[in-house]
Coordinates of C-alpha atoms in Angstrom, one line a residue:
M1 CA 0.3 0.2 0.0
P2 CA 1.6 3.8 -0.6
R3 CA 2.5 5.4 2.4
N4 CA 0.6 8.3 1.7
K5 CA -3.0 5.7 1.7
S6 CA -2.1 4.1 4.9
I7 CA -1.0 7.4 6.9
I8 CA -4.6 9.0 5.3
L9 CA -6.7 5.7 6.7
L10 CA -4.9 5.7 10.1
S11 CA -5.2 9.7 10.5
V12 CA -8.8 9.1 9.4
G13 CA -8.8 6.3 12.0
H14 CA -7.5 8.4 14.5
A15 CA -9.7 11.1 14.0
C16 CA -12.7 8.3 14.6
V17 CA -10.8 7.6 18.0
D18 CA -10.3 10.9 19.4
V19 CA -14.1 11.6 19.2
Y20 CA -14.6 10.2 22.1
Q21 CA -12.4 12.4 24.0
G22 CA -14.2 15.3 23.0
A23 CA -17.4 13.2 23.4
V24 CA -17.9 12.9 27.5
A25 CA -17.5 17.1 28.0
A26 CA -20.1 17.3 24.9
L27 CA -22.3 14.8 26.7
V28 CA -22.2 16.8 30.4
P29 CA -24.7 19.1 29.5
F30 CA -27.4 16.3 28.4
F31 CA -26.9 14.4 31.6
V32 CA -27.5 17.9 33.0
A33 CA -30.3 18.3 31.7
E34 CA -31.9 14.9 31.7
R35 CA -30.6 13.2 35.1
A36 CA -30.0 16.4 37.0
Y37 CA -26.5 16.0 37.8
G38 CA -25.0 18.2 40.1
Y39 CA -21.6 19.6 39.5
A40 CA -20.0 17.3 41.2
A41 CA -21.6 14.4 39.8
A42 CA -21.0 16.0 36.0
S43 CA -17.2 16.3 37.1
G44 CA -16.7 12.9 37.8
I45 CA -17.8 11.3 34.4
V46 CA -14.7 13.4 33.1
L47 CA -13.0 12.7 35.7
A48 CA -13.6 8.7 34.9
A49 CA -12.7 8.9 31.1
S50 CA -9.7 11.3 31.3
L51 CA -7.7 10.7 34.1
L52 CA -8.2 6.8 33.6
S53 CA -7.5 7.2 30.4
S54 CA -4.0 9.5 31.0
V55 CA -2.9 7.0 33.7
V56 CA -3.3 3.9 32.0
Q57 CA -1.9 4.7 28.7
P58 CA 1.6 4.5 29.7
L59 CA 1.0 1.1 31.0
F60 CA -0.6 -0.1 27.6
G61 CA 2.6 1.5 25.9
A62 CA 4.8 -1.2 28.1
V63 CA 2.7 -4.0 27.3
T64 CA 3.1 -3.1 23.3
D65 CA 7.3 -2.9 23.7
R66 CA 7.1 -6.2 24.7
W67 CA 4.4 -7.4 22.1
A68 CA 3.2 -5.8 19.4
L69 CA -0.5 -5.7 19.6
P70 CA -1.6 -4.3 16.3
W71 CA -5.5 -6.1 16.7
L72 CA -5.8 -3.4 19.5
L73 CA -6.6 -0.6 17.0
P74 CA -10.0 -2.2 15.9
V75 CA -10.9 -3.5 19.7
S76 CA -9.6 -0.6 21.0
T77 CA -11.9 2.0 18.6
V78 CA -14.8 -0.1 19.1
A79 CA -14.2 -0.3 23.0
G80 CA -14.1 3.5 22.8
G81 CA -17.5 4.4 20.7
V82 CA -19.6 1.6 23.0
G83 CA -18.3 2.6 25.8
I84 CA -19.8 6.0 24.6
A85 CA -22.7 5.0 23.3
V86 CA -24.0 3.1 25.4
S87 CA -23.3 5.6 28.2
G88 CA -26.7 7.6 27.6
V89 CA -28.6 4.3 27.5
F90 CA -29.3 3.6 31.5
E91 CA -30.3 5.8 34.4
S92 CA -27.7 4.3 37.0
Y93 CA -25.2 7.0 37.7
A94 CA -22.5 4.0 38.6
L95 CA -23.5 2.4 35.1
T96 CA -22.9 5.7 33.7
L97 CA -19.4 6.2 35.2
A98 CA -18.2 2.2 34.1
F99 CA -19.6 2.9 30.7
V100 CA -17.4 6.2 30.4
A101 CA -14.5 4.4 31.7
L102 CA -14.8 1.6 29.6
S103 CA -14.5 4.6 26.7
G104 CA -11.6 6.0 28.5
I105 CA -9.8 2.3 28.7
G106 CA -10.4 2.2 24.7
V107 CA -8.5 5.1 23.8
A108 CA -6.0 4.5 26.1
A109 CA -5.5 1.3 24.2
Y110 CA -5.4 3.3 21.2
H111 CA -2.7 6.1 21.3
P112 CA 0.6 3.7 22.0
E113 CA -0.1 0.7 19.2
A114 CA -1.6 3.4 16.8
A115 CA 1.8 5.8 17.2
R116 CA 3.8 2.3 16.5
V117 CA 2.1 1.3 13.5
A118 CA 2.1 4.8 12.5
R119 CA 5.6 5.7 12.7
L120 CA 6.0 2.1 10.8
A121 CA 3.5 3.3 8.1
S122 CA 5.1 6.5 7.8
R123 CA 9.1 5.5 7.2
G124 CA 10.2 7.9 9.5
R125 CA 8.8 11.0 8.0
H126 CA 7.9 13.8 10.1
S127 CA 5.0 15.4 7.9
A128 CA 3.5 12.2 7.5
M129 CA 3.7 11.8 11.9
G130 CA 2.1 15.6 11.4
W131 CA -1.1 14.3 9.3
F132 CA -1.5 11.5 12.0
S133 CA -1.8 13.3 14.6
L134 CA -3.8 16.0 12.9
G135 CA -6.3 13.1 12.7
G136 CA -6.4 12.8 16.2
N137 CA -6.9 16.8 17.0
L138 CA -9.8 17.0 13.6
G139 CA -11.7 14.1 15.7
F140 CA -11.7 16.2 19.3
A141 CA -12.8 19.1 17.6
A142 CA -15.6 17.4 15.7
A143 CA -17.1 15.9 18.8
P144 CA -19.2 18.8 20.1
L145 CA -20.6 19.1 16.6
L146 CA -21.6 15.2 16.6
V147 CA -23.0 15.2 19.9
T148 CA -25.2 18.2 19.8
A149 CA -26.1 17.1 16.0
V150 CA -27.3 13.1 17.2
V151 CA -28.4 13.9 21.3
A152 CA -30.4 17.4 20.6
A153 CA -32.3 15.8 18.3
G154 CA -33.9 13.4 20.6
G155 CA -31.9 13.1 23.8
L156 CA -29.5 10.4 25.1
R157 CA -31.6 7.8 24.3
L158 CA -29.9 8.2 20.6
S159 CA -26.3 8.1 22.1
P160 CA -26.4 4.4 20.3
L161 CA -25.9 6.5 17.0
L162 CA -22.8 7.2 18.5
V163 CA -21.0 4.3 18.4
L164 CA -20.9 4.8 14.4
P165 CA -17.8 6.6 14.4
A166 CA -16.0 3.8 15.9
L167 CA -17.4 1.0 13.5
A168 CA -16.0 3.0 10.8
G169 CA -12.7 3.9 12.4
S170 CA -12.1 0.0 13.0
V171 CA -12.7 -0.8 9.6
L172 CA -10.8 1.6 8.2
C173 CA -7.0 0.6 9.9
L174 CA -7.4 -3.2 8.7
P175 CA -6.1 -2.5 5.2
V176 CA -3.2 -1.1 6.8
L177 CA -2.7 -3.7 9.2
R178 CA -2.9 -6.2 6.7
A179 CA -0.6 -4.0 4.2
L180 CA 2.2 -3.7 7.2
G181 CA 1.9 -7.9 7.3
G182 CA 4.5 -8.9 9.6
T183 CA 6.1 -5.6 9.9
A184 CA 3.1 -4.9 12.6
G185 CA 2.9 -7.9 14.5
G186 CA 5.8 -10.3 16.4
R187 CA 6.8 -10.2 19.9
T188 CA 7.9 -6.4 19.6
G189 CA 7.6 -5.8 15.6
R190 CA 10.8 -3.7 14.9
A191 CA 14.4 -4.1 15.8
V192 CA 15.9 -1.0 18.2
V193 CA 18.4 0.9 17.2
G194 CA 20.2 3.1 19.6
T195 CA 20.1 3.0 23.3
D196 CA 17.4 4.8 25.8
D197 CA 18.3 8.4 26.8
R198 CA 16.0 9.0 29.7
A199 CA 17.1 12.3 30.6
S200 CA 16.2 13.7 27.2
F201 CA 13.2 11.8 27.2
L202 CA 12.4 13.6 31.1
K203 CA 13.3 16.9 30.0
L204 CA 11.2 16.3 27.0
S205 CA 8.4 15.3 29.0
L206 CA 8.6 18.5 31.3
A207 CA 8.2 20.5 27.8
V208 CA 5.1 18.4 27.2
V209 CA 3.6 19.3 30.8
C210 CA 4.0 22.9 30.3
R211 CA 2.6 22.6 26.7
S212 CA -0.5 20.3 28.6
I213 CA -1.4 23.1 30.7
V214 CA -1.0 26.2 28.5
F215 CA -3.2 24.4 25.6
V216 CA -6.0 23.1 28.8
G217 CA -6.3 26.3 30.2
L218 CA -6.7 28.6 27.5
S219 CA -9.0 26.4 26.1
T220 CA -11.3 26.7 29.2
F221 CA -11.0 30.1 29.8
V222 CA -10.5 31.8 26.3
A223 CA -14.0 32.6 25.4
L224 CA -14.6 34.0 28.3
Y225 CA -11.8 36.0 28.0
A226 CA -12.2 37.2 25.0
Q227 CA -15.5 38.8 25.8
Q228 CA -13.6 41.0 28.3
R229 CA -10.8 42.1 26.2
V230 CA -12.6 42.0 22.8
G231 CA -16.0 42.8 23.6
G232 CA -19.2 41.1 21.2
G233 CA -20.7 38.9 23.8
A234 CA -20.8 34.7 23.0
A235 CA -20.0 35.5 19.8
A236 CA -16.7 37.1 20.6
G237 CA -15.7 34.2 22.8
A238 CA -16.7 30.9 20.0
A239 CA -14.4 32.7 17.2
A240 CA -11.7 33.1 19.9
L241 CA -12.3 29.3 20.9
F242 CA -12.7 28.3 17.0
V243 CA -9.3 30.3 16.0
L244 CA -7.5 28.1 18.7
Y245 CA -8.5 24.9 17.6
L246 CA -8.3 26.2 14.0
G247 CA -4.8 27.3 14.2
G248 CA -4.1 23.9 16.2
A249 CA -5.1 21.7 12.9
V250 CA -2.8 24.4 11.2
G251 CA 0.1 24.3 12.9
T252 CA 0.5 19.9 13.3
V253 CA 1.1 19.8 9.5
V254 CA 3.0 23.1 9.9
G255 CA 5.7 21.2 12.4
G256 CA 6.0 17.7 10.6
N257 CA 7.0 19.7 6.9
L258 CA 9.4 22.2 9.3
A259 CA 11.2 19.3 10.7
D260 CA 11.5 17.5 7.6
R261 CA 13.8 20.6 6.4
W262 CA 15.2 21.4 10.2
D263 CA 16.0 19.0 12.8
R264 CA 12.7 18.4 15.6
V265 CA 14.8 20.1 18.6
R266 CA 15.5 23.7 16.7
V267 CA 11.4 23.8 15.6
V268 CA 10.3 22.9 19.0
R269 CA 13.1 25.6 20.3
W270 CA 11.6 28.0 18.4
A271 CA 7.6 27.1 19.1
C272 CA 8.7 27.5 22.6
L273 CA 9.5 31.1 22.1
V274 CA 6.7 32.3 19.5
S275 CA 4.4 30.6 22.5
L276 CA 6.1 33.2 25.2
V277 CA 5.2 36.1 23.1
A278 CA 1.9 34.9 21.9
V279 CA 0.5 33.9 25.0
A280 CA 1.9 37.1 26.8
G281 CA 0.2 39.0 23.7
V282 CA -3.5 37.2 24.6
V283 CA -3.2 38.0 28.4
F284 CA -2.3 41.9 27.5
V285 CA -2.8 43.0 24.4
P286 CA -6.7 44.5 23.8
G287 CA -9.1 44.6 20.5
P288 CA -8.8 42.6 17.3
L289 CA -5.1 42.1 17.8
F290 CA -6.1 39.8 20.9
Y291 CA -7.1 37.3 17.9
V292 CA -4.0 37.5 16.4
F293 CA -1.9 36.7 19.0
V294 CA -4.8 33.7 19.9
A295 CA -3.6 32.2 16.4
L296 CA 0.3 32.6 17.2
T297 CA -0.1 30.7 20.6
S298 CA -1.9 27.9 18.9
A299 CA 0.8 27.7 16.0
G300 CA 3.1 27.7 19.0
L301 CA 1.1 25.0 20.8
Y302 CA 0.8 22.5 18.2
V303 CA 3.6 23.1 15.6
P304 CA 5.8 21.0 17.9
F305 CA 3.5 18.1 18.6
S306 CA 3.9 15.4 16.7
L307 CA 7.6 15.9 16.9
L308 CA 7.3 15.9 20.8
I309 CA 6.2 12.4 20.0
T310 CA 8.8 11.2 17.8
L311 CA 11.3 12.6 19.6
G312 CA 9.8 10.9 23.1
Q313 CA 10.0 7.7 21.0
D314 CA 13.4 8.1 19.3
Y315 CA 14.7 9.1 23.0
L316 CA 13.6 5.4 24.0
P317 CA 14.1 3.4 21.2
S318 CA 14.0 0.2 23.2
R319 CA 10.3 1.4 24.9
V320 CA 8.8 3.1 21.8
G321 CA 5.2 2.1 23.6
T322 CA 5.7 3.9 26.6
A323 CA 7.3 6.7 25.3
S324 CA 3.8 7.0 23.0
G325 CA 1.5 6.6 25.8
V326 CA 3.9 9.6 28.0
T327 CA 3.5 11.9 25.4
L328 CA -0.1 11.1 24.4
G329 CA -1.4 10.5 27.7
L330 CA 0.3 10.9 31.7
T331 CA 1.7 14.1 30.4
V332 CA -1.5 16.0 29.2
S333 CA -3.4 15.2 32.1
V334 CA -2.0 17.8 33.9
G335 CA -3.4 20.2 31.9
G336 CA -6.7 19.1 33.0
I337 CA -5.5 19.0 36.7
A338 CA -4.2 22.5 36.8
S339 CA -7.5 24.0 34.7
P340 CA -9.3 24.4 38.3
V341 CA -6.5 25.5 40.1
L342 CA -6.9 28.7 37.4
G343 CA -10.3 28.6 37.9
G344 CA -10.0 29.3 41.8
I345 CA -7.1 32.0 40.8
A346 CA -9.4 33.9 38.7
D347 CA -12.5 33.4 41.4
A348 CA -10.3 34.7 43.8
S349 CA -8.7 37.5 41.5
S350 CA -9.2 38.2 37.9
L351 CA -9.0 35.8 34.8
Q352 CA -6.0 37.9 33.8
V353 CA -4.0 37.2 37.2
A354 CA -5.2 33.7 36.2
L355 CA -3.6 33.6 33.1
L356 CA -0.5 35.3 33.5
P357 CA 1.3 31.6 34.8
L358 CA 1.1 30.3 31.7
I359 CA 3.2 33.3 29.8
A360 CA 6.0 31.8 32.2
L361 CA 5.2 28.5 31.2
P362 CA 6.8 28.1 27.7
A363 CA 9.6 29.8 28.5
L364 CA 10.0 26.4 30.8
S365 CA 9.6 24.4 28.1
W366 CA 12.5 26.1 26.3
L367 CA 14.6 25.4 29.5
A368 CA 13.8 22.0 29.1
V369 CA 14.6 21.8 25.5
R370 CA 17.5 24.2 25.2
D371 CA 20.5 21.0 25.9
L372 CA 18.4 18.6 23.9
R373 CA 20.0 17.2 20.7
E374 CA 18.8 15.4 17.8
P375 CA 18.8 12.0 18.4
A376 CA 20.5 9.7 15.9

């Protein structure tokens, strides 16, 4: 199978899986409206999916370091979809949590092995991995539209229809796995080249944590902040959120192409510096220029997204699955944990004061990666 076709299929499959990461938060208003869940109960649903998924991903990564498990791609995709689809069927809060947790486990099982298979299919091209990452970003962004279109029409009883992306994604990955054949299977499915550089991997993980806190913090509050800085009410906030997501989609692809020209570490360093200036602009610059800085922030955060994944794999060549699980999972959960802290600061002072710490995080990322070297 041509390399580009394999990556396209994997990218669309990635979108079909990450729909279920975004679907949990999108379902919360419907749970509140139909079942009268309080804020604590609603946040428990989100926590059941996101935190469990983030913590379990490195464990699946460690397993796939010992045994290549390409069959996990279709099976985990279906599990992610079934969990969300069934979560709206039962009135029991415990069963709702259980099925949302099942979806989180399915998402967790998918990413480390999918990242390994995408690496094989891309044959080392950073731009190809950028397209694979883009699929996940688009799926996450599309989740609210999909959930609203399905559930708003007939309530949570229609939630089983949300399994359809999972069925499509599970089928799309099969031709790629057949084409890779024995390359994707076996005990590890690869030969280890190079030695693990754990110190560099830890520094890289710190940069991923900082990026996560900035992105999740802005995703949570940029719509409200835009109304203060620009005016225009809810429309101004929605426009800011759209620019943040759109810039991420473009930045992911641009990052892969830049890394094909220059080394990944250099691109990551420059992205940190761009993010530093851009986040400061978001916090301090009023008026229409606010949107320009939101777009620059999104690009600065997403240009290195796929590069951080492949760098992590190259710093831990004997533990590619673990590296993928950490860069895609465990460190990302920190953003969700830090978001309530920012909200508490905003309640105690102002939203601008709460966003001030986000300016320092790209600088911390730059300090973490400044001494890194491109892996051989």
